[in-house]
CSV table of C-alpha atoms in Angstrom, one decimal:
chain,number,residue,atom,x,y,z
A,1,MET,CA,87.4,4.9,-69.8
A,2,ARG,CA,88.2,1.8,-67.9
A,3,LEU,CA,88.9,0.0,-71.2
A,4,LEU,CA,91.6,2.6,-72.2
A,5,ALA,CA,93.1,2.8,-68.7
A,6,SER,CA,93.3,-1.0,-68.4
A,7,TRP,CA,94.7,-1.3,-71.9
A,8,ALA,CA,97.5,1.2,-71.4
A,9,ASP,CA,98.3,-0.2,-67.9
A,10,ASP,CA,98.9,-3.6,-69.5
A,11,ASP,CA,102.1,-2.3,-71.1
A,12,PRO,CA,104.4,-2.0,-68.1
A,13,ASP,CA,107.7,-2.4,-70.0
A,14,GLY,CA,106.8,0.5,-72.4
A,15,GLN,CA,107.2,-1.8,-75.3
A,16,TYR,CA,103.6,-2.4,-76.3
A,17,GLY,CA,103.7,-5.9,-75.0
A,18,ALA,CA,100.6,-7.5,-73.6
A,19,ALA,CA,98.5,-4.5,-74.6
A,20,ALA,CA,98.8,-5.6,-78.2
A,21,THR,CA,98.9,-9.4,-78.1
A,22,GLY,CA,97.8,-12.3,-76.1
A,23,THR,CA,94.7,-11.7,-74.0
A,24,ARG,CA,94.4,-8.1,-75.1
A,25,GLY,CA,93.6,-9.2,-78.7
A,26,ALA,CA,94.7,-6.3,-80.9
A,27,ASP,CA,97.3,-6.6,-83.7
A,28,PRO,CA,100.0,-4.0,-83.7
A,29,GLY,CA,98.7,-1.1,-85.7
A,30,ASP,CA,95.1,-2.0,-85.4
A,31,PRO,CA,93.2,1.3,-85.3
A,32,GLY,CA,90.7,0.4,-82.6
A,33,VAL,CA,92.3,2.0,-79.6
A,34,PRO,CA,93.2,5.4,-81.3
A,35,VAL,CA,89.7,5.5,-82.9
A,36,LEU,CA,88.2,5.2,-79.4
A,37,CYS,CA,90.6,7.8,-78.0
A,38,ALA,CA,89.6,10.2,-80.7
A,39,VAL,CA,85.9,9.5,-80.2
A,40,VAL,CA,86.2,10.1,-76.4
A,41,THR,CA,88.2,13.3,-77.0
A,42,SER,CA,85.4,14.6,-79.2
A,43,VAL,CA,82.7,14.2,-76.5
A,44,SER,CA,84.6,14.7,-73.2
A,45,ARG,CA,86.6,17.5,-71.7
A,46,ASP,CA,87.1,15.8,-68.4
A,47,ARG,CA,90.7,16.2,-67.3
A,48,ARG,CA,91.1,12.6,-66.0
A,49,ALA,CA,89.6,11.2,-69.2
A,50,GLN,CA,92.0,13.3,-71.3
A,51,GLU,CA,94.9,12.0,-69.3
A,52,THR,CA,93.8,8.4,-69.9
A,53,VAL,CA,93.3,9.0,-73.6
A,54,GLU,CA,96.8,10.6,-73.9
A,55,ARG,CA,98.4,7.7,-72.2
A,56,ALA,CA,96.5,5.1,-74.3
A,57,ALA,CA,97.3,6.9,-77.5
A,58,THR,CA,101.0,7.0,-76.5
A,59,VAL,CA,101.1,3.3,-75.8
A,60,TRP,CA,99.4,2.6,-79.2
A,61,ALA,CA,101.8,4.8,-81.1
A,62,ARG,CA,104.7,2.6,-80.1
A,63,SER,CA,103.3,-0.2,-82.2
A,64,ALA,CA,102.7,1.9,-85.3
A,65,GLY,CA,105.6,0.4,-87.3
A,66,ARG,CA,105.3,-3.2,-86.1
A,67,GLY,CA,102.4,-4.5,-88.3
A,68,ARG,CA,102.6,-7.1,-91.1
A,69,GLY,CA,103.4,-4.5,-93.8
A,70,HIS,CA,100.7,-5.3,-96.2
A,71,PRO,CA,98.7,-2.3,-97.5
A,72,GLY,CA,95.3,-3.4,-96.1
A,73,LEU,CA,93.0,-1.8,-93.6
A,74,TYR,CA,92.7,-4.7,-91.2
A,75,ASP,CA,94.8,-7.7,-90.1
A,76,SER,CA,97.6,-5.4,-88.9
A,77,GLY,CA,97.9,-3.6,-92.3
A,78,LEU,CA,99.5,-0.3,-93.1
A,79,ALA,CA,96.1,1.3,-94.0
A,80,GLY,CA,94.8,0.5,-90.6
A,81,THR,CA,98.0,2.0,-89.1
A,82,LEU,CA,97.2,5.2,-91.1
A,83,VAL,CA,93.7,5.4,-89.6
A,84,GLY,CA,95.2,4.9,-86.2
A,85,LEU,CA,97.9,7.6,-86.7
A,86,ARG,CA,95.3,10.1,-88.0
A,87,MET,CA,93.1,9.5,-85.0
A,88,ALA,CA,95.9,9.5,-82.5
A,89,ALA,CA,97.1,12.8,-84.0
A,90,ARG,CA,94.0,14.4,-82.4
A,91,ILE,CA,95.6,13.7,-79.1
A,92,HIS,CA,99.3,14.0,-80.1
A,93,PRO,CA,99.7,16.4,-83.0
A,94,ALA,CA,103.3,15.3,-83.6
A,95,LEU,CA,101.9,12.1,-85.1
A,96,ALA,CA,100.2,14.0,-88.0
A,97,PRO,CA,103.2,14.2,-90.3
A,98,VAL,CA,104.0,10.6,-89.6
A,99,GLY,CA,100.5,9.7,-90.8
A,100,GLU,CA,100.8,11.7,-93.9
A,101,GLN,CA,104.2,10.2,-94.8
A,102,LEU,CA,102.5,6.8,-94.5
A,103,ALA,CA,99.6,8.0,-96.7
A,104,ALA,CA,102.1,9.1,-99.4
A,105,ARG,CA,103.9,5.8,-99.1
A,106,LEU,CA,100.7,3.8,-99.6
A,107,THR,CA,99.7,5.9,-102.6
A,108,ARG,CA,103.0,5.3,-104.3
A,109,ARG,CA,102.9,1.6,-103.5
A,110,VAL,CA,99.5,1.3,-105.2
A,111,ALA,CA,100.5,3.4,-108.2
A,112,GLU,CA,103.6,1.4,-108.8
A,113,ALA,CA,102.1,-2.0,-108.3
A,114,ARG,CA,101.9,-4.1,-111.4
A,115,PRO,CA,98.7,-6.1,-112.0
A,116,ARG,CA,99.0,-9.7,-110.9
A,117,PRO,CA,99.5,-11.9,-114.0
A,118,PRO,CA,96.5,-14.2,-114.6
A,119,ASP,CA,96.9,-17.8,-113.5
A,120,PRO,CA,95.3,-20.0,-116.2
A,121,LYS,CA,94.9,-22.7,-113.6
A,122,ALA,CA,93.2,-20.5,-111.1
A,123,PRO,CA,91.6,-17.5,-112.8
A,124,GLY,CA,90.0,-15.0,-110.5
A,125,VAL,CA,90.9,-12.8,-107.5
A,126,THR,CA,91.5,-13.2,-103.8
A,127,PHE,CA,90.5,-10.8,-101.0
A,128,PRO,CA,93.8,-8.7,-101.1
A,129,ASP,CA,93.2,-8.0,-104.8
A,130,TYR,CA,90.1,-5.9,-104.1
A,131,ASP,CA,88.3,-6.0,-100.8
A,132,LEU,CA,87.8,-3.6,-97.8
A,133,ALA,CA,89.6,-5.7,-95.1
A,134,LEU,CA,92.8,-6.5,-96.9
A,135,GLY,CA,92.7,-4.9,-100.3
A,136,PRO,CA,92.6,-1.6,-102.2
A,137,SER,CA,89.0,-0.8,-101.2
A,138,GLY,CA,90.1,-0.6,-97.6
A,139,THR,CA,93.3,1.4,-98.5
A,140,LEU,CA,91.1,3.9,-100.3
A,141,LEU,CA,88.7,4.2,-97.4
A,142,ALA,CA,91.7,4.7,-95.0
A,143,LEU,CA,92.9,7.6,-97.0
A,144,CYS,CA,89.4,9.1,-96.6
A,145,THR,CA,89.5,9.0,-92.8
A,146,GLY,CA,90.3,12.0,-90.6
A,147,GLN,CA,91.4,15.0,-92.7
A,148,GLY,CA,90.8,13.0,-95.9
A,149,PRO,CA,92.8,12.5,-99.1
A,150,GLN,CA,95.3,14.9,-100.7
A,151,PRO,CA,94.6,16.0,-104.3
A,152,GLY,CA,95.0,13.0,-106.7
A,153,GLU,CA,95.7,10.6,-103.9
A,154,LEU,CA,92.8,8.3,-104.6
A,155,ALA,CA,93.1,8.1,-108.4
A,156,PRO,CA,95.4,4.9,-108.6
A,157,LEU,CA,93.0,3.0,-106.3
A,158,VAL,CA,89.9,4.2,-108.1
A,159,ARG,CA,91.3,3.2,-111.4
A,160,ARG,CA,92.2,-0.3,-110.1
A,161,LEU,CA,88.7,-0.8,-108.6
A,162,VAL,CA,87.0,0.5,-111.8
A,163,ARG,CA,88.9,-2.0,-113.9
A,164,LEU,CA,88.0,-4.8,-111.6
A,165,SER,CA,84.3,-3.8,-111.8
A,166,ALA,CA,84.1,-3.9,-115.6
A,167,GLY,CA,82.3,-6.5,-117.7
A,168,ASP,CA,78.9,-8.2,-117.5
A,169,GLY,CA,78.6,-10.4,-114.4
A,170,LEU,CA,81.6,-8.7,-112.8
A,171,PRO,CA,84.2,-11.2,-114.0
A,172,GLY,CA,87.0,-9.2,-112.5
A,173,LEU,CA,85.6,-9.8,-109.0
A,174,ARG,CA,85.1,-13.6,-109.3
A,175,ALA,CA,87.0,-15.4,-106.6
A,176,SER,CA,89.7,-18.0,-106.9
A,177,TYR,CA,89.6,-20.2,-103.8
A,178,ALA,CA,89.5,-23.7,-105.2
A,179,GLY,CA,90.5,-26.2,-102.5
A,180,HIS,CA,90.7,-23.6,-99.8
A,181,PRO,CA,89.9,-25.1,-96.4
A,182,HIS,CA,87.5,-22.3,-95.5
A,183,LEU,CA,86.7,-20.3,-98.6
A,184,ASP,CA,86.1,-23.0,-101.3
A,185,TRP,CA,82.4,-22.1,-101.2
A,186,LEU,CA,83.3,-18.8,-102.8
A,187,ASP,CA,85.4,-20.2,-105.7
A,188,GLY,CA,84.2,-18.9,-109.0
A,189,CYS,CA,81.6,-16.6,-107.4
A,190,VAL,CA,81.3,-12.9,-106.6
A,191,ASN,CA,81.2,-12.1,-102.9
A,192,THR,CA,78.4,-9.6,-102.0
A,193,GLY,CA,79.5,-8.4,-98.5
A,194,MET,CA,81.0,-5.2,-97.1
A,195,ALA,CA,84.1,-6.8,-95.7
A,196,HIS,CA,85.1,-9.0,-98.6
A,197,GLY,CA,82.7,-8.2,-101.5
A,198,VAL,CA,81.0,-5.9,-103.9
A,199,ALA,CA,79.5,-3.8,-101.1
A,200,GLY,CA,83.0,-2.9,-99.9
A,201,VAL,CA,84.1,-2.0,-103.4
A,202,LEU,CA,81.0,0.1,-103.9
A,203,ALA,CA,81.5,1.9,-100.6
A,204,ALA,CA,85.1,2.7,-101.5
A,205,LEU,CA,84.2,4.1,-105.0
A,206,THR,CA,81.4,6.1,-103.5
A,207,ALA,CA,83.8,7.7,-101.0
A,208,ALA,CA,85.9,8.8,-103.9
A,209,VAL,CA,83.0,10.0,-106.0
A,210,ARG,CA,81.8,12.1,-103.1
A,211,ARG,CA,85.2,13.9,-102.9
A,212,PRO,CA,85.6,16.5,-105.7
A,213,GLY,CA,88.5,15.8,-108.1
A,214,GLN,CA,89.3,12.4,-106.6
A,215,ALA,CA,87.5,10.1,-109.1
A,216,PRO,CA,87.6,9.9,-112.9
A,217,ALA,CA,84.3,10.2,-114.8
A,218,ASP,CA,84.0,6.4,-115.3
A,219,ALA,CA,83.8,5.8,-111.5
A,220,ALA,CA,80.2,6.9,-111.5
A,221,GLY,CA,79.4,4.3,-114.2
A,222,ALA,CA,81.1,1.7,-112.0
A,223,LEU,CA,78.9,2.6,-109.1
A,224,ARG,CA,75.8,2.1,-111.3
A,225,LYS,CA,77.1,-1.2,-112.6
A,226,LEU,CA,77.9,-2.6,-109.1
A,227,GLY,CA,74.6,-1.3,-107.7
A,228,ALA,CA,72.6,-2.9,-110.5
A,229,TRP,CA,74.4,-6.2,-109.9
A,230,LEU,CA,73.5,-6.1,-106.2
A,231,VAL,CA,69.9,-5.3,-106.9
A,232,GLU,CA,69.7,-8.3,-109.2
A,233,GLU,CA,71.2,-10.5,-106.4
A,234,ALA,CA,68.7,-9.5,-103.7
A,235,PHE,CA,65.9,-11.7,-102.6
A,236,THR,CA,63.3,-11.9,-99.8
A,237,ASP,CA,64.0,-14.5,-97.1
A,238,ALA,CA,61.5,-16.5,-95.2
A,239,ARG,CA,61.1,-13.8,-92.6
A,240,GLY,CA,60.3,-11.1,-95.1
A,241,VAL,CA,63.8,-9.5,-95.1
A,242,VAL,CA,65.2,-8.3,-98.4
A,243,THR,CA,68.7,-9.6,-98.2
A,244,TRP,CA,71.8,-11.1,-99.9
A,245,ASP,CA,73.7,-14.3,-99.5
A,246,GLY,CA,77.4,-14.3,-99.0
A,247,ALA,CA,78.1,-14.9,-102.7
A,248,GLY,CA,75.9,-14.0,-105.7
A,249,ALA,CA,73.8,-16.6,-107.3
A,250,ASP,CA,74.0,-14.8,-110.7
A,251,GLY,CA,70.3,-14.1,-110.8
A,252,ARG,CA,69.2,-17.6,-109.9
A,253,LEU,CA,66.6,-18.1,-107.2
A,254,ALA,CA,68.0,-18.3,-103.7
A,255,VAL,CA,67.5,-21.3,-101.5
A,256,PRO,CA,64.4,-20.8,-99.4
A,257,GLY,CA,64.8,-20.0,-95.7
A,258,ALA,CA,65.6,-17.3,-93.2
A,259,ARG,CA,69.0,-15.7,-93.2
A,260,ALA,CA,70.3,-15.3,-89.7
A,261,ARG,CA,73.6,-13.5,-90.6
A,262,GLN,CA,72.5,-9.9,-90.8
A,263,ALA,CA,75.6,-7.8,-89.9
A,264,TRP,CA,77.9,-5.1,-91.1
A,265,CYS,CA,80.1,-7.7,-92.9
A,266,TYR,CA,77.4,-9.7,-94.6
A,267,GLY,CA,73.7,-9.4,-95.3
A,268,THR,CA,71.3,-6.5,-95.4
A,269,PRO,CA,72.9,-3.9,-93.1
A,270,GLY,CA,76.2,-3.4,-94.8
A,271,VAL,CA,75.0,-4.2,-98.4
A,272,SER,CA,72.0,-2.0,-98.2
A,273,TRP,CA,74.0,0.9,-96.9
A,274,ALA,CA,76.6,0.6,-99.6
A,275,LEU,CA,73.8,0.4,-102.2
A,276,TRP,CA,72.0,3.4,-100.8
A,277,ASP,CA,75.0,5.6,-100.4
A,278,ALA,CA,76.2,4.9,-104.0
A,279,ALA,CA,72.8,5.5,-105.4
A,280,ASP,CA,72.5,8.8,-103.5
A,281,ALA,CA,75.9,9.9,-104.7
A,282,VAL,CA,75.0,9.5,-108.4
A,283,GLY,CA,71.3,10.6,-108.1
A,284,ASP,CA,69.8,7.2,-108.7
A,285,ARG,CA,66.5,7.6,-106.9
A,286,ALA,CA,65.3,4.1,-107.8
A,287,GLY,CA,68.4,2.5,-106.4
A,288,ALA,CA,68.3,4.5,-103.3
A,289,THR,CA,64.6,3.6,-102.7
A,290,PHE,CA,65.3,-0.1,-103.2
A,291,ALA,CA,68.2,0.1,-100.7
A,292,ALA,CA,66.1,2.0,-98.1
A,293,GLU,CA,63.3,-0.5,-98.5
A,294,ALA,CA,65.7,-3.4,-98.0
A,295,PHE,CA,67.1,-1.9,-94.8
A,296,THR,CA,63.5,-1.2,-93.6
A,297,SER,CA,62.5,-4.8,-94.2
A,298,LEU,CA,65.3,-5.9,-91.8
A,299,ALA,CA,64.8,-3.0,-89.3
A,300,GLU,CA,61.1,-3.9,-88.8
A,301,ARG,CA,61.9,-7.6,-88.3
A,302,TYR,CA,65.3,-7.4,-86.5
A,303,ASP,CA,65.4,-10.1,-83.8
A,304,THR,CA,68.5,-10.0,-81.5
A,305,ASP,CA,67.8,-13.6,-80.5
A,306,PHE,CA,67.8,-14.8,-84.1
A,307,HIS,CA,70.1,-12.4,-86.0
A,308,LEU,CA,73.0,-12.2,-83.5
A,309,LEU,CA,74.9,-15.4,-83.9
A,310,GLY,CA,77.8,-17.0,-82.0
A,311,THR,CA,78.6,-17.8,-78.4
A,312,HIS,CA,81.6,-15.4,-78.1
A,313,LEU,CA,80.8,-11.8,-76.9
A,314,GLY,CA,82.7,-10.4,-79.9
A,315,ASP,CA,80.3,-12.2,-82.3
A,316,ARG,CA,77.2,-10.7,-80.6
A,317,LEU,CA,78.5,-7.2,-79.7
A,318,ALA,CA,81.4,-6.2,-82.0
A,319,LEU,CA,81.3,-4.2,-85.2
A,320,CYS,CA,81.9,-7.0,-87.7
A,321,HIS,CA,79.3,-9.5,-86.8
A,322,GLY,CA,77.4,-8.0,-83.9
A,323,ALA,CA,75.0,-5.4,-82.6
A,324,SER,CA,77.3,-2.5,-82.6
A,325,GLY,CA,77.9,-2.9,-86.4
A,326,VAL,CA,74.2,-3.0,-87.1
A,327,LEU,CA,73.9,0.1,-84.8
A,328,ALA,CA,76.5,2.0,-86.9
A,329,VAL,CA,74.6,1.2,-90.1
A,330,ALA,CA,71.3,2.2,-88.6
A,331,ASP,CA,72.8,5.4,-87.3
A,332,ALA,CA,74.1,6.2,-90.8
A,333,PHE,CA,70.7,5.6,-92.4
A,334,HIS,CA,69.1,7.7,-89.6
A,335,ARG,CA,71.4,10.6,-90.1
A,336,HIS,CA,71.9,10.7,-93.9
A,337,ALA,CA,68.7,9.1,-95.3
A,338,GLY,CA,66.3,10.1,-92.6
A,339,LEU,CA,64.9,6.6,-92.6
A,340,PRO,CA,62.2,6.2,-89.9
A,341,ALA,CA,62.8,2.4,-89.5
A,342,ALA,CA,66.5,3.1,-89.0
A,343,THR,CA,65.8,5.6,-86.3
A,344,VAL,CA,63.7,3.0,-84.4
A,345,LEU,CA,66.3,0.2,-84.8
A,346,ARG,CA,69.0,2.7,-83.7
A,347,SER,CA,67.1,3.3,-80.5
A,348,ARG,CA,66.5,-0.4,-79.9
A,349,LEU,CA,70.2,-1.2,-80.4
A,350,LEU,CA,71.4,1.6,-78.2
A,351,ALA,CA,69.1,0.2,-75.4
A,352,TYR,CA,70.4,-3.3,-76.1
A,353,LEU,CA,74.0,-2.3,-75.8
A,354,ARG,CA,73.4,-0.2,-72.7
A,355,THR,CA,72.1,-3.2,-70.9
A,356,ARG,CA,75.3,-5.1,-71.8
A,357,LEU,CA,78.0,-2.7,-70.6
A,358,THR,CA,79.4,-5.4,-68.3
A,359,ASP,CA,79.7,-7.7,-71.3
A,360,LEU,CA,81.5,-5.0,-73.2
A,361,GLU,CA,84.0,-4.7,-70.3
A,362,ALA,CA,84.5,-8.4,-70.4
A,363,LEU,CA,85.1,-8.3,-74.1
A,364,ALA,CA,87.7,-5.6,-73.6
A,365,GLY,CA,89.7,-8.0,-71.5
A,366,GLU,CA,90.0,-10.3,-74.6
A,367,ARG,CA,89.8,-8.1,-77.6
A,368,THR,CA,90.4,-4.4,-78.2
A,369,SER,CA,90.5,-4.3,-82.0
A,370,LEU,CA,88.2,-2.1,-84.1
A,371,LEU,CA,86.3,-4.8,-86.0
A,372,THR,CA,86.0,-7.7,-83.5
A,373,GLY,CA,86.7,-6.1,-80.1
A,374,ALA,CA,85.5,-3.7,-77.5
A,375,SER,CA,87.1,-0.5,-79.0
A,376,GLY,CA,85.0,-0.6,-82.1
A,377,ALA,CA,81.8,-1.4,-80.1
A,378,TRP,CA,82.4,1.5,-77.7
A,379,SER,CA,83.2,3.8,-80.6
A,380,ALA,CA,80.0,3.0,-82.4
A,381,LEU,CA,77.9,3.4,-79.2
A,382,LEU,CA,79.4,6.8,-78.4
A,383,THR,CA,79.2,8.0,-82.0
A,384,ALA,CA,75.5,7.1,-82.2
A,385,GLU,CA,74.5,8.2,-78.7
A,386,ALA,CA,76.8,11.2,-77.9
A,387,ASP,CA,77.1,12.7,-81.4
A,388,ALA,CA,80.9,12.1,-81.4
A,389,ALA,CA,83.2,12.8,-84.3
A,390,ARG,CA,82.3,10.7,-87.3
A,391,ASP,CA,85.4,10.9,-89.5
A,392,TRP,CA,86.6,7.5,-88.4
A,393,LEU,CA,83.5,5.9,-90.0
A,394,PRO,CA,85.0,5.6,-93.6
A,395,ALA,CA,87.1,2.8,-92.1
A,396,LEU,CA,83.7,0.9,-92.1
A,397,GLY,CA,82.5,2.2,-95.5
A,398,LEU,CA,80.2,4.5,-93.6
A,399,ARG,CA,80.0,8.2,-92.9
């Protein structure tokens, strides 16, 4: 509660000033604070806690229209604002119609969008064309948070993702990043991860398939195609972990060695969950078994000293790269797959995070965002430990 109280108190002018920027580290519209407010509300009836939650949700709501205006789920996108509005509406019901107006606006924007004309000099896609963080996969998942989508709301997004998933070798998902200062390693390749790759597309289509009447018949075929591609791209690293590199190798043997990046965004946690959930949704027992075995291989060998990278607290603790993201995936496997190794890893990571509550408070002083800050880490901890509301988890491709 100190996180929410401090965050709200850092807005003395009532204009969502320092609470959103600078040292507080959350973009306007980022859903982290309202997600945490909704999670706390679902597990606590303490009067003072509710007063703090109400105040924090009020402060956040002032930023709801100040994002960058793109339709994505993160980086101050409108889909992220939608998630925040739906979660904040648990505390302030007057925000509910505002959220649904935004949902309708997002749906129209996607339905009316024309496909980007191909560039003969740079064929391929970039993250906003398809991914979970910035693209239509994340927009679809945002529509699945809270009360979920309205009838027919997901269809334009599903059709777009199914088109991109067509063809042998997934040519519609090959990236165009030639000469990019940070992403040129991905140029001409297909990203595998949850945040920016096939796993995120798979999670979004699975969410649609699981909702009756929201996905055309060919969506199930796309799930099978994407899942088969991920199975082909898996390999066993030097530590015995069945895993994936950041980009597919098109069936070629992976470079030997251990893969330290094992997180929600890249590697076995996020990819194996997306693969398991998709296989489970379409009744693919072999695919579900493969995914469960892959996660088990990591869970039995998970080493916080090796697999948690970076010197910043956000890298080690937050949802995207850190322990709380792996906890959220282990909790999903525990609850929905009944996977024994996931149950054990879940307990280990709960204990790990409990011993680092002071570090989480320090992180809150710098970052309060959902993916890279303390709000997401606290939300994952409470959701796993206190059986809090889970309908914010589609924002991570989880349930």
